[in-house]
Coordinates of C-alpha atoms and ligand atoms in Angstrom, one line a residue:
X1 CA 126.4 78.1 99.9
X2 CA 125.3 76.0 96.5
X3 CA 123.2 73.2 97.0
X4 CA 122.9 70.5 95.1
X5 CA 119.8 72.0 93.2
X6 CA 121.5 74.9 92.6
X7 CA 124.6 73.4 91.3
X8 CA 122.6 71.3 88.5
X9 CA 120.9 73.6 87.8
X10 CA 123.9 75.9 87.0
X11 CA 125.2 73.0 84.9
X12 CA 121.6 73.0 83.0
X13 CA 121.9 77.3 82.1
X14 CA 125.5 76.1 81.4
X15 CA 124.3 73.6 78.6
X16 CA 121.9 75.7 76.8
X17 CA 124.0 78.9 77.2
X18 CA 121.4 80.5 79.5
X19 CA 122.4 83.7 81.8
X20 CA 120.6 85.7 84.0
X21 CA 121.3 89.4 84.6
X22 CA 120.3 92.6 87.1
X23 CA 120.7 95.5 84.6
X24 CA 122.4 98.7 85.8
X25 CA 123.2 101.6 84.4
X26 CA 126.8 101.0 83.0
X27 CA 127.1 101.2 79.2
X28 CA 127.3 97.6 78.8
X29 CA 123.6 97.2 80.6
X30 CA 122.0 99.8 78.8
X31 CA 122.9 97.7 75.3
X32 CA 121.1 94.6 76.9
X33 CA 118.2 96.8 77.6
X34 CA 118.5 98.3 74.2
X35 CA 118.1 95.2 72.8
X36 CA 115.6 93.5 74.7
X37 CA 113.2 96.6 74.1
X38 CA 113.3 96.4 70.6
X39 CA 113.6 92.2 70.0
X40 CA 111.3 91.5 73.1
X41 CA 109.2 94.0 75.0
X42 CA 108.3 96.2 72.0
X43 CA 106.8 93.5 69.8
X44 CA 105.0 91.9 72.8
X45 CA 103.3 95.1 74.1
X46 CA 102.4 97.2 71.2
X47 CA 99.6 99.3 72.9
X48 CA 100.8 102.9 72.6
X49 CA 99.2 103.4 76.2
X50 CA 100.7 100.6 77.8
X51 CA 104.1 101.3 76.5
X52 CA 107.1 103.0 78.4
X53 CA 109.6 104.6 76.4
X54 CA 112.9 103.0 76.6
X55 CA 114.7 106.2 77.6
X56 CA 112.1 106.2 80.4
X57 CA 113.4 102.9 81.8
X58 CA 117.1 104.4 81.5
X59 CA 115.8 107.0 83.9
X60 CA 114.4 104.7 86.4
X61 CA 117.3 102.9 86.1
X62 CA 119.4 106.3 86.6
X63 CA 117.2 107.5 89.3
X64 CA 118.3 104.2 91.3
X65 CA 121.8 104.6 90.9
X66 CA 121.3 108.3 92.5
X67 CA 119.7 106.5 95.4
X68 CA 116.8 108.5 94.2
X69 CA 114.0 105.2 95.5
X70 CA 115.0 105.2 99.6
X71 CA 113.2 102.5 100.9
X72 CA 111.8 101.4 97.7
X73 CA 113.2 99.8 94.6
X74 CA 113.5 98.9 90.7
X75 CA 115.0 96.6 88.9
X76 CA 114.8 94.8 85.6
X77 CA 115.5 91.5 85.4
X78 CA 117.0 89.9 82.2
X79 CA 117.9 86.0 81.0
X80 CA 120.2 85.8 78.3
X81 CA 120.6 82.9 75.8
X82 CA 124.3 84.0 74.7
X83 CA 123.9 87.7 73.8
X84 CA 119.9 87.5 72.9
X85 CA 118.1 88.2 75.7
X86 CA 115.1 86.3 75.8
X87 CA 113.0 87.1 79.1
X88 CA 112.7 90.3 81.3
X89 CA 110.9 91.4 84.2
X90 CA 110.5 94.9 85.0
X91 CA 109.0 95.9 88.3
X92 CA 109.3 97.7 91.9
X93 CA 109.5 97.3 95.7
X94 CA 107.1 99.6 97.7
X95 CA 108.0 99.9 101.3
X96 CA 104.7 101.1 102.5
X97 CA 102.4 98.0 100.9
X98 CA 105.9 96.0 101.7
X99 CA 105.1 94.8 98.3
X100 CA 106.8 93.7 94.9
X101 CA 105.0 95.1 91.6
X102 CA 105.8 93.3 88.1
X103 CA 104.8 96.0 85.5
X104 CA 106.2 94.0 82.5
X105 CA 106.4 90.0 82.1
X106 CA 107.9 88.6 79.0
X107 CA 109.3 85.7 77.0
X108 CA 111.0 85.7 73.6
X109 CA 108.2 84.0 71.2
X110 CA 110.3 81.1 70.6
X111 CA 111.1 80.6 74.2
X112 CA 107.9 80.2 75.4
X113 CA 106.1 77.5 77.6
X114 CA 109.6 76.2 78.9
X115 CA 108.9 77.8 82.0
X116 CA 111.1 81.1 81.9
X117 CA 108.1 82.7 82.4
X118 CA 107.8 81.3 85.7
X119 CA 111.2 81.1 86.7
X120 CA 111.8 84.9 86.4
X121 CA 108.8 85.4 88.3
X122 CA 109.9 83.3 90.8
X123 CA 113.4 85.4 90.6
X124 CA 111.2 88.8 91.0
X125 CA 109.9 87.3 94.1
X126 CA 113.4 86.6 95.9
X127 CA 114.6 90.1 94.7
X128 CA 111.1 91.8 96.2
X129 CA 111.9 89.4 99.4
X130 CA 115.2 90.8 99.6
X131 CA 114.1 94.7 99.5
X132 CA 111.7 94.0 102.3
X133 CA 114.7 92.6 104.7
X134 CA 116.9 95.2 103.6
X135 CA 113.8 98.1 104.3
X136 CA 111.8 96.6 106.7
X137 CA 114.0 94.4 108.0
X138 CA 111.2 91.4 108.0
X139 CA 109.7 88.8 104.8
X140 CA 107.4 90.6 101.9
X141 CA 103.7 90.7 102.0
X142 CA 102.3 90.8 98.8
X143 CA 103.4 90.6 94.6
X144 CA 101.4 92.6 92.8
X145 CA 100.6 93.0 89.0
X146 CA 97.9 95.6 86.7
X147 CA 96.4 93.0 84.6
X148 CA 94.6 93.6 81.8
X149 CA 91.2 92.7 82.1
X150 CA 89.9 90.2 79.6
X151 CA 86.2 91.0 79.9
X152 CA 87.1 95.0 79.2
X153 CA 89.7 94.3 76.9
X154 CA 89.9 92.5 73.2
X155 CA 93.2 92.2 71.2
X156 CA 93.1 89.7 68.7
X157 CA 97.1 89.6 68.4
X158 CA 97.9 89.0 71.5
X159 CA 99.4 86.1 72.9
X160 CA 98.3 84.1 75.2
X161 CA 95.1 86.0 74.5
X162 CA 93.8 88.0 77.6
X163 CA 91.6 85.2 79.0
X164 CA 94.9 82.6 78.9
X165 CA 97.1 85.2 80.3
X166 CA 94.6 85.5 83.5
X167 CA 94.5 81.8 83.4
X168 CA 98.7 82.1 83.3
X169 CA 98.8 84.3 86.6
X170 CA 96.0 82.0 88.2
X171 CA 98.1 79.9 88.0
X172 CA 101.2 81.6 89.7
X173 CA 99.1 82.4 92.5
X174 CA 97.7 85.6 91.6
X175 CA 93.9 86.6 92.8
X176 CA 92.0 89.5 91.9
X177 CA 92.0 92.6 94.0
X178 CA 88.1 92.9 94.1
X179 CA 87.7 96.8 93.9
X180 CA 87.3 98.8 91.2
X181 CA 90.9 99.6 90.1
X182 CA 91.4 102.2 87.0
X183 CA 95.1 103.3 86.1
X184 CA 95.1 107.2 85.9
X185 CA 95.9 109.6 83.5
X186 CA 99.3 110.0 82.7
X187 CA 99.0 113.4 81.9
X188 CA 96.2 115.4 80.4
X189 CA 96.5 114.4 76.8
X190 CA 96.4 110.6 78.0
X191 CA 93.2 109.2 79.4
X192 CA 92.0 107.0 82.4
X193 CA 92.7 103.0 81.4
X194 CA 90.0 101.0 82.6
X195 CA 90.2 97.8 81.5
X196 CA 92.9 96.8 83.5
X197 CA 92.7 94.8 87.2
X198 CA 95.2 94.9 90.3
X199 CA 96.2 91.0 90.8
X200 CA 98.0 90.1 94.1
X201 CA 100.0 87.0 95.1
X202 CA 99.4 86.7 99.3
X203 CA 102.8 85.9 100.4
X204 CA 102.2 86.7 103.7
X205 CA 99.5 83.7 104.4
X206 CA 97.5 86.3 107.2
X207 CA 96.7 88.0 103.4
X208 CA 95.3 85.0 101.5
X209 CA 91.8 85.9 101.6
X210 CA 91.7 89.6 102.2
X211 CA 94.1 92.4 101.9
X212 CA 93.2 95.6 104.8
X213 CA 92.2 98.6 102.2
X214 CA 94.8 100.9 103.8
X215 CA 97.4 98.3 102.3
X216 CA 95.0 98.4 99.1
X217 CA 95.5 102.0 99.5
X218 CA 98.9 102.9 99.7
X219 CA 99.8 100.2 97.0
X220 CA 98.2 101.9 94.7
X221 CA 99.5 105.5 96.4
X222 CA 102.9 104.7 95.8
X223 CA 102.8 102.8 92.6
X224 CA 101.5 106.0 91.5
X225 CA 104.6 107.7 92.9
X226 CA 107.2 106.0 92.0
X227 CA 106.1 103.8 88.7
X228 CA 104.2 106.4 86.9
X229 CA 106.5 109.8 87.6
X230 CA 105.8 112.6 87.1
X231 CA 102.0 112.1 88.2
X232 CA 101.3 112.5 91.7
X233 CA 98.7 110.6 93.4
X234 CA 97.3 113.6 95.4
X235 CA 96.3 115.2 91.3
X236 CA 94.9 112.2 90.0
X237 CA 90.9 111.9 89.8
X238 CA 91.3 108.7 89.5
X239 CA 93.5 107.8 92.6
X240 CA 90.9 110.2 94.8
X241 CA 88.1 107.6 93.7
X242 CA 89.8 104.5 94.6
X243 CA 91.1 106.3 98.0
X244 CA 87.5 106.8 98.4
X245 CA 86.0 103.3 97.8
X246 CA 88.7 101.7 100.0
X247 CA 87.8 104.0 102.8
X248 CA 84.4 102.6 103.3
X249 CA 86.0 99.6 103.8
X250 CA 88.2 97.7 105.9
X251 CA 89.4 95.1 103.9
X252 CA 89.5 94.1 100.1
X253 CA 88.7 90.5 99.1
X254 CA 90.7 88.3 96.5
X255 CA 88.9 86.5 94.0
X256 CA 90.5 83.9 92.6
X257 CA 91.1 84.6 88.4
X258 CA 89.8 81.2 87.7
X259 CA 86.6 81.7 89.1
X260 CA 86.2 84.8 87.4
X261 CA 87.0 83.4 84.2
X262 CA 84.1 80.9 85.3
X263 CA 86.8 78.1 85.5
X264 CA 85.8 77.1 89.1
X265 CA 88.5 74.3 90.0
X266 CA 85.5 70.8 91.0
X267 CA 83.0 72.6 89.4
X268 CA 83.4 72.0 85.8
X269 CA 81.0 73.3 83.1
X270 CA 81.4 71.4 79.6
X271 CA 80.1 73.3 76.8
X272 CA 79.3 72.2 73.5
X273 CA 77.9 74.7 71.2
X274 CA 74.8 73.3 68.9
X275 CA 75.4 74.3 65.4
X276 CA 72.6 72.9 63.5
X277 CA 69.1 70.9 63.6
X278 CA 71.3 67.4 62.9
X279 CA 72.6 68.1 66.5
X280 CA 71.6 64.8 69.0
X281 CA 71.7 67.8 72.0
X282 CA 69.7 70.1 70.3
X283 CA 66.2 68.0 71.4
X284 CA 67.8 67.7 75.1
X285 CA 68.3 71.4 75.2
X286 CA 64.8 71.5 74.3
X287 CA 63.3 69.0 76.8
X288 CA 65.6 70.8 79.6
X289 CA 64.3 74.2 78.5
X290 CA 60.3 72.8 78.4
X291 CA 60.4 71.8 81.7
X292 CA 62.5 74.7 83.1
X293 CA 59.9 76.8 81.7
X294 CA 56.2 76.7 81.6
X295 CA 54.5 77.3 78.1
X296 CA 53.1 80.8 78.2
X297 CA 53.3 84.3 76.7
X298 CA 57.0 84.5 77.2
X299 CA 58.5 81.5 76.2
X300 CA 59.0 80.0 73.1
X301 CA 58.2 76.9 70.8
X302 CA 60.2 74.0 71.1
X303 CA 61.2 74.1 67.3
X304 CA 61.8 77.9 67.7
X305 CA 65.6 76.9 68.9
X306 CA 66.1 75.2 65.1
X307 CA 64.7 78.7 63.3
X308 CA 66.9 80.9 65.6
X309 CA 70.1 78.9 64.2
X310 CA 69.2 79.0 60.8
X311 CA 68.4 82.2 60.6
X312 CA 71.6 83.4 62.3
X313 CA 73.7 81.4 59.8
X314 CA 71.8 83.6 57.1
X315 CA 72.6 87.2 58.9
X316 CA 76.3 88.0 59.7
X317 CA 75.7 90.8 61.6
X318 CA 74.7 89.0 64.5
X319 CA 75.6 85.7 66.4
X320 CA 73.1 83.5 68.2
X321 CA 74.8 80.7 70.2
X322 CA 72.8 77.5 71.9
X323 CA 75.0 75.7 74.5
X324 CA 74.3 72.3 76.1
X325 CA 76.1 71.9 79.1
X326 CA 77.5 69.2 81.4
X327 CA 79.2 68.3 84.4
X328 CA 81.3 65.7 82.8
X329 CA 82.3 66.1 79.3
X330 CA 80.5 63.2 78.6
X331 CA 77.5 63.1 81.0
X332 CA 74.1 63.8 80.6
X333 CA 73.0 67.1 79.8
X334 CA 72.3 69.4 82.8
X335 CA 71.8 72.9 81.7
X336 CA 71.3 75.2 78.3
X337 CA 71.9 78.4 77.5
X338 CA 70.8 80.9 74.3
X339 CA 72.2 83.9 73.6
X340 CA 72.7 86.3 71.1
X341 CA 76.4 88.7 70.5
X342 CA 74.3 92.1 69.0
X343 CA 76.6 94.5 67.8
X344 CA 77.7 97.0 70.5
X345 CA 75.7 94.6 73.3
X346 CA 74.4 90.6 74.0
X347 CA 70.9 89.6 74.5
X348 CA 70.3 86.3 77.6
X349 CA 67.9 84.3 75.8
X350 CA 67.2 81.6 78.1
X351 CA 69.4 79.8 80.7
X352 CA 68.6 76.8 82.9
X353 CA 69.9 74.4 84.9
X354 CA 68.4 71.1 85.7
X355 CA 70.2 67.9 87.6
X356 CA 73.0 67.3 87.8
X357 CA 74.1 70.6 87.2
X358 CA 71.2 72.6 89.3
X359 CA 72.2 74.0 92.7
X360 CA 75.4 73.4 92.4
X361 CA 77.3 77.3 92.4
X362 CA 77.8 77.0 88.9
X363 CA 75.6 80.1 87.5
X364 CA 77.9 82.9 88.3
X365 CA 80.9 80.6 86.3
X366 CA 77.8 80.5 83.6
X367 CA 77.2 83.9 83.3
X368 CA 81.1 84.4 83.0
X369 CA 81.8 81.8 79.6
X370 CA 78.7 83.8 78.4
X371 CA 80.8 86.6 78.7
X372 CA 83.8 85.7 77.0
X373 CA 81.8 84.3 74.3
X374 CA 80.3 87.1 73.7
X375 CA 84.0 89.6 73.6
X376 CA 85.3 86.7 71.3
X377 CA 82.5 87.1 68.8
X378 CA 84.2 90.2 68.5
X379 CA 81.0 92.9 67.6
X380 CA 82.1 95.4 70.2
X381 CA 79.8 94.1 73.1
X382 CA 81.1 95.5 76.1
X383 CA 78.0 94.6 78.0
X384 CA 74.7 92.3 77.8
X385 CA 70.6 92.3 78.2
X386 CA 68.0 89.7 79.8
X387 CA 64.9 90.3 80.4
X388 CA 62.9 88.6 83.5
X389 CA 59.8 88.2 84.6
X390 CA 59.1 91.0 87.7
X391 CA 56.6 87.8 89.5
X392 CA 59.7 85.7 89.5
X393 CA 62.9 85.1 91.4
X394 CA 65.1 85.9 88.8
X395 CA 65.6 89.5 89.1
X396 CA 67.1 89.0 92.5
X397 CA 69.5 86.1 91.1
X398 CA 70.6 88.7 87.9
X399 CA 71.2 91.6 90.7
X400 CA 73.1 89.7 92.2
X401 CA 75.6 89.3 89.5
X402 CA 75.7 92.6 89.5
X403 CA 72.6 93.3 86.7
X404 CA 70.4 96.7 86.9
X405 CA 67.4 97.0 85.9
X406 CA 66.6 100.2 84.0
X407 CA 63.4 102.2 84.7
X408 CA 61.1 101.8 82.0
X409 CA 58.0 100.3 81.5
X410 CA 59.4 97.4 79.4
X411 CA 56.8 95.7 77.4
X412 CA 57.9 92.0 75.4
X413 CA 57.4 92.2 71.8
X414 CA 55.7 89.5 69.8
X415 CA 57.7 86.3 69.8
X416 CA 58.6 84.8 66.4
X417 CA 55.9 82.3 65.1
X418 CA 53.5 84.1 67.7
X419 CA 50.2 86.3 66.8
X420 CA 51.2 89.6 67.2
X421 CA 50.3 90.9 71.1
X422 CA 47.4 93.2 72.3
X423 CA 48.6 96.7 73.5
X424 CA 49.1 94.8 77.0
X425 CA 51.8 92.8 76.1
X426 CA 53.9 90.9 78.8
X427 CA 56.1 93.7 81.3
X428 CA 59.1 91.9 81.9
X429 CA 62.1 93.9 83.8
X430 CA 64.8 95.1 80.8
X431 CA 68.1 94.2 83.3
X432 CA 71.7 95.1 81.8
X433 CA 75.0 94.3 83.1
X434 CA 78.7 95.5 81.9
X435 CA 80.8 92.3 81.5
X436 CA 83.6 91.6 84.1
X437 CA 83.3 92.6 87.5
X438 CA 80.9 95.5 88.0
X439 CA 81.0 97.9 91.1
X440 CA 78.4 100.0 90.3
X441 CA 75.6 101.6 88.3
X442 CA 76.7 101.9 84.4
X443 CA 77.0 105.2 82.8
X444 CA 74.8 103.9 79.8
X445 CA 74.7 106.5 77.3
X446 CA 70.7 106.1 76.0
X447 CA 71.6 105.7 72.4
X448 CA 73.1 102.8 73.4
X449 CA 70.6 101.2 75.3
X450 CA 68.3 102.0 71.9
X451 CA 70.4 100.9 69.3
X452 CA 70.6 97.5 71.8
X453 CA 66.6 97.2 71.7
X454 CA 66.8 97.9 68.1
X455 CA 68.7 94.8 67.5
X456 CA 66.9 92.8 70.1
X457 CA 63.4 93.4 68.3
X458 CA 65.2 92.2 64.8
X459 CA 67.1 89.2 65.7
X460 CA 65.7 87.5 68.9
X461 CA 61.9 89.2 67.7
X462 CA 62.5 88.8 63.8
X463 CA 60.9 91.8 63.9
X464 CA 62.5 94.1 60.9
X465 CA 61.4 97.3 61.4
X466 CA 61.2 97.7 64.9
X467 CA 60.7 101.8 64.5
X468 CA 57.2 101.1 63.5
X469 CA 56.6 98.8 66.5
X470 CA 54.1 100.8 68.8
X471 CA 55.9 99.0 72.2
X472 CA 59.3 100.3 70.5
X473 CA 58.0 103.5 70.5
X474 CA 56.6 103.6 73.7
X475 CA 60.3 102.0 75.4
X476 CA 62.0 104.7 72.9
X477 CA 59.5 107.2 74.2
X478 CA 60.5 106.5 78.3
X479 CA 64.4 106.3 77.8
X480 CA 64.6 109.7 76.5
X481 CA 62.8 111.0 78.6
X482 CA 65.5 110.4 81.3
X483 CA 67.7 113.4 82.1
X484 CA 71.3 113.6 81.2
X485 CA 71.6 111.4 78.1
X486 CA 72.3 108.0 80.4
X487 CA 70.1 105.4 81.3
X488 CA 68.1 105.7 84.5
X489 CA 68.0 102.4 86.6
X490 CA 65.6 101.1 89.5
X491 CA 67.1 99.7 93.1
X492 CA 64.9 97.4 94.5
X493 CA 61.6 98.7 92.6
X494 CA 62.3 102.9 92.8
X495 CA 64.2 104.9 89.9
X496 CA 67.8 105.8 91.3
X497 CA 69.7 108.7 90.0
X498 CA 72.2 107.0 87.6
X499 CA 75.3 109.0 89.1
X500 CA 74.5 107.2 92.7
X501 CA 76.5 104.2 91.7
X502 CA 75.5 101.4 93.9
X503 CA 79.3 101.0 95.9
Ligands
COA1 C1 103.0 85.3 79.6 C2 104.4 84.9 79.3 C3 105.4 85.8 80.0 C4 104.6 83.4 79.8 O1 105.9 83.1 79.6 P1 106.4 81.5 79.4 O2 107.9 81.6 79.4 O3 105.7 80.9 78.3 O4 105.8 81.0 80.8 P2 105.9 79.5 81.4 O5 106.5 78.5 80.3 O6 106.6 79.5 82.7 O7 104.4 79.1 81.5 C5 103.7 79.4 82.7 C6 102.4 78.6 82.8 O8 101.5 79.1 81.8 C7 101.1 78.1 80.8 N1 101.0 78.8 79.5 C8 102.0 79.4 78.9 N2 101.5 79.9 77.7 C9 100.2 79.5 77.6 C10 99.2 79.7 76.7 N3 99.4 80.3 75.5 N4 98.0 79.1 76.9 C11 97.7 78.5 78.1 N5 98.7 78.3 79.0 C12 99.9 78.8 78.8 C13 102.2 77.1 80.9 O9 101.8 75.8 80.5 C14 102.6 77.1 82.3 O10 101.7 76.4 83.1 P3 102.2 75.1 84.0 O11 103.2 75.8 85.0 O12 100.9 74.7 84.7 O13 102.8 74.2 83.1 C15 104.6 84.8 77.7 O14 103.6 84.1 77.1 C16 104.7 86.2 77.1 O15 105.8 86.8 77.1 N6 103.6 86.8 76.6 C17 103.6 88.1 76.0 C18 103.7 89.2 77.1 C19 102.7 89.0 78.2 O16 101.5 88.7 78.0 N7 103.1 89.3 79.5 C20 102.2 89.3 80.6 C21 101.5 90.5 80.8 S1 102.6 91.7 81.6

């Protein structure tokens, strides 16, 4: 039966010549897809790696028409505006999940942000619905989607770039499947891609907040069977290591994208980013960062903030950022953070939070803008540095987010403007994190972690030639001395083996 939404809405496709289309495999279809892969999906996902060959998605679509999927599906989904198409949506039903998968999403560049997007989702879900009646006879559980990971992943063409694309499914509904998800090999000349995340949509409401991991499980199982033939789960590394993480738990926890972008909904955090000495914030930052920390070896003068910008602005091969930052975009200042983007890794400075912004949950959403500032400088970080004092809380607070603390004897070089220290400088602990999620120890080769320290000493230090630095030496000294070529880290005060990952 057409209701009345339905019927105006007919009358609106009518008016701007819109159609919408299940593609099959008859001749006539397989020109629609033609075109759409080369107007549409090519240009919009150019990774080599990411790509499926247009012949492939004949396959699958002649595989279905065998009756080759049982209980499970495909489809691609395609709007027309007259013969263009203009949108698609390529994706599967799994039976065993009971869940829909969208592999590709797309809109026609000059059809964006007029809600097709949305609307073919929204189609995807009633043809996912409609495969779970037919297979399972009851309502769908879950949508699905591998997202790419905007803290593992820069492209500067893309569009929406990947931190507005995760704020895109957000808002669809989508939450992140919080284990450590890595799409496998496609075959042995391809490697492991990990910089992508597993979103789901709960459309069973007993699923909003967790998913079982034998669900988890088999999602991943069969999207390995069926979306990425020939591989088969049972000879993928990859697939082993997820089966085992899940099986030490029972159930997987969604995160909403939001909050891991650090975009809490109620708990804003307004940034403004201090450029020079004429800034009004730059002396609030300061008074904020005096009393947050008590004068002493370790911290710095109050001018020092001033020289750090200045001499960033001279050398290009680093950035140095100072944020003030608010609960209101125009309230008082409540918190300040400076940083450095170090090619290959970031450097914490400082961070503090005073009223109105202190105890309020926003660090972690702190820590996360740091982030993305840091992959939009664009130097290759893919991972940053802070270094804490060992008497104080904060090493407990940065292990929490998912910071390790390597095992050296980490001693603080001079500060600028600062007589030079005696041989018992400051130990601080050196702590290191990976940016995005992180669901273990890293595998930190230890030429990375020196070439970090190198730039650490030059631009937060201004020391230029750190190699003739005796505590250089010394750090230098301790880290190869670790076996394997990685960095060795400490749990709780001991040195753990770097390949027990902390899971
Ligand atoms: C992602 C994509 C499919 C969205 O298509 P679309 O037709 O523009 O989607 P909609 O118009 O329905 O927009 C959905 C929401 O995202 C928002 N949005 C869209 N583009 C945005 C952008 N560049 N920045 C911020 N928000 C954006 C819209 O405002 C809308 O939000 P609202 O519902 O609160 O108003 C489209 O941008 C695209 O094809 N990108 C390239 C391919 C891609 O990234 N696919 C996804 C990965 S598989």
């Amino acid at each position: 039966m057409r209701t009345k939404r339905s019927r105006s809405r007919a009358a609106a496709n009518r008016a701007l010549a819109l159609s919408f289309r299940e593609l099959t495999v008859s001749q006539e279809d397989r020109g629609i897809l033609r075109r759409f892969y080369e107007e549409t999906y090519r240009p919009a996902f150019p990774q080599p790696d990411e790509q499926e060959a247009v012949e492939r998605l004949e396959g699958y679509l002649a595989f279905k028409a065998r009756g080759g999927y049982g209980p499970n599906n495909y489809h691609i989904l395609i709007a027309r505006h007259r013969d263009r198409p203009i949108a698609g949506v390529i994706m599967d039903y799994l039976a065993q999940p009971n869940a829909g998968i969208v592999e590709f999403i797309v809109t026609a560049p000059g059809w964006r942000r007029y809600r097709l997007g949305s609307r073919m989702l929204r189609w995807a879900e009633r043809v996912a619905a409609a495969d779970a009646r037919r297979s399972l006879g009851r309502g769908l559980d879950l949508m699905l989607a591998e997202l790419e990971d905007p803290f593992k992943f820069t492209d500067d063409h893309a569009y929406p770039d990947p931190f507005d694309r995760l704020g895109i499914w957000d808002g669809w509904g989508f939450r992140k499947l919080d284990f450590p998800y890595v799409q496998p090999a496609l075959s042995r000349v391809q490697r492991p891609v990990t910089h992508l995340l597993l979103a789901a949509k709960p459309i069973n409401q007993a699923l909003r907040e967790h998913v079982p991991s034998r669900v988890v499980e088999r999602a991943v199982h069969e999207y390995i069977r069926w979306a990425m033939m020939p591989l088969r789960p049972a000879q993928s590394a990859e697939y082993k290591q997820m089966r085992r993480y899940l099986a030490r738990r029972r159930a997987v926890p969604l995160l909403s994208l939001r909050a891991y972008l650090g975009r809490v909904p109620g708990r804003d955090l307004h940034v403004h980013e201090i450029t020079g000495a004429r800034d009004a914030d730059l002396s609030r930052v300061t008074t904020l960062y005096t009393s947050a920390f008590a004068a002493g070896a370790t911290s710095i003068r109050s001018d020092a903030f001033a020289a750090l910008l200045s001499r960033a602005r001279r050398d290009r091969r680093y950035a140095y950022h100072l944020w003030a930052l608010r609960a209101r975009p125009t309230g008082s200042v409540g918190g300040m953070a400076s940083f450095f983007t170090l090619p290959g890794a970031g450097f914490g400075g400082y961070v503090a939070f005073g009223p109105p912004l202190r105890g309020t949950g926003r660090f972690g959403a702190l820590v996360a803008r740091i982030e993305e500032q840091m992959v939009r400088d664009g130097l290759g970080a893919t991972g940053w540095y802070v270094e804490c004092d060992p008497r104080g809380p904060q090493g407990r607070i940065f292990r929490k987010l998912g910071f390790h603390e390597a095992a050296v004897t980490y001693r603080q070089p001079a500060l600028p403007g600062r007589e030079p220290h005696p041989a018992d400088a400051p130990a601080l602990r050196l702590m290191y994190k990976e940016f995005g999620r992180v669901y273990g120890a890293p595998q930190l080769p230890q030429r990375a972690l020196l070439s970090a320290l190198s730039w650490i000493y030059r631009a937060v230090y201004g020391i230029e030639r750190p190699e003739r630095s005796p505590l250089f030496a010394d750090a230098r000294a301790q880290i190869t001395a670790m076996p394997g070529g990685l960095v060795a880290w400490r749990s709780l005060g001991r040195r753990v083996n770097h390949t027990l990952a902390r899971r």
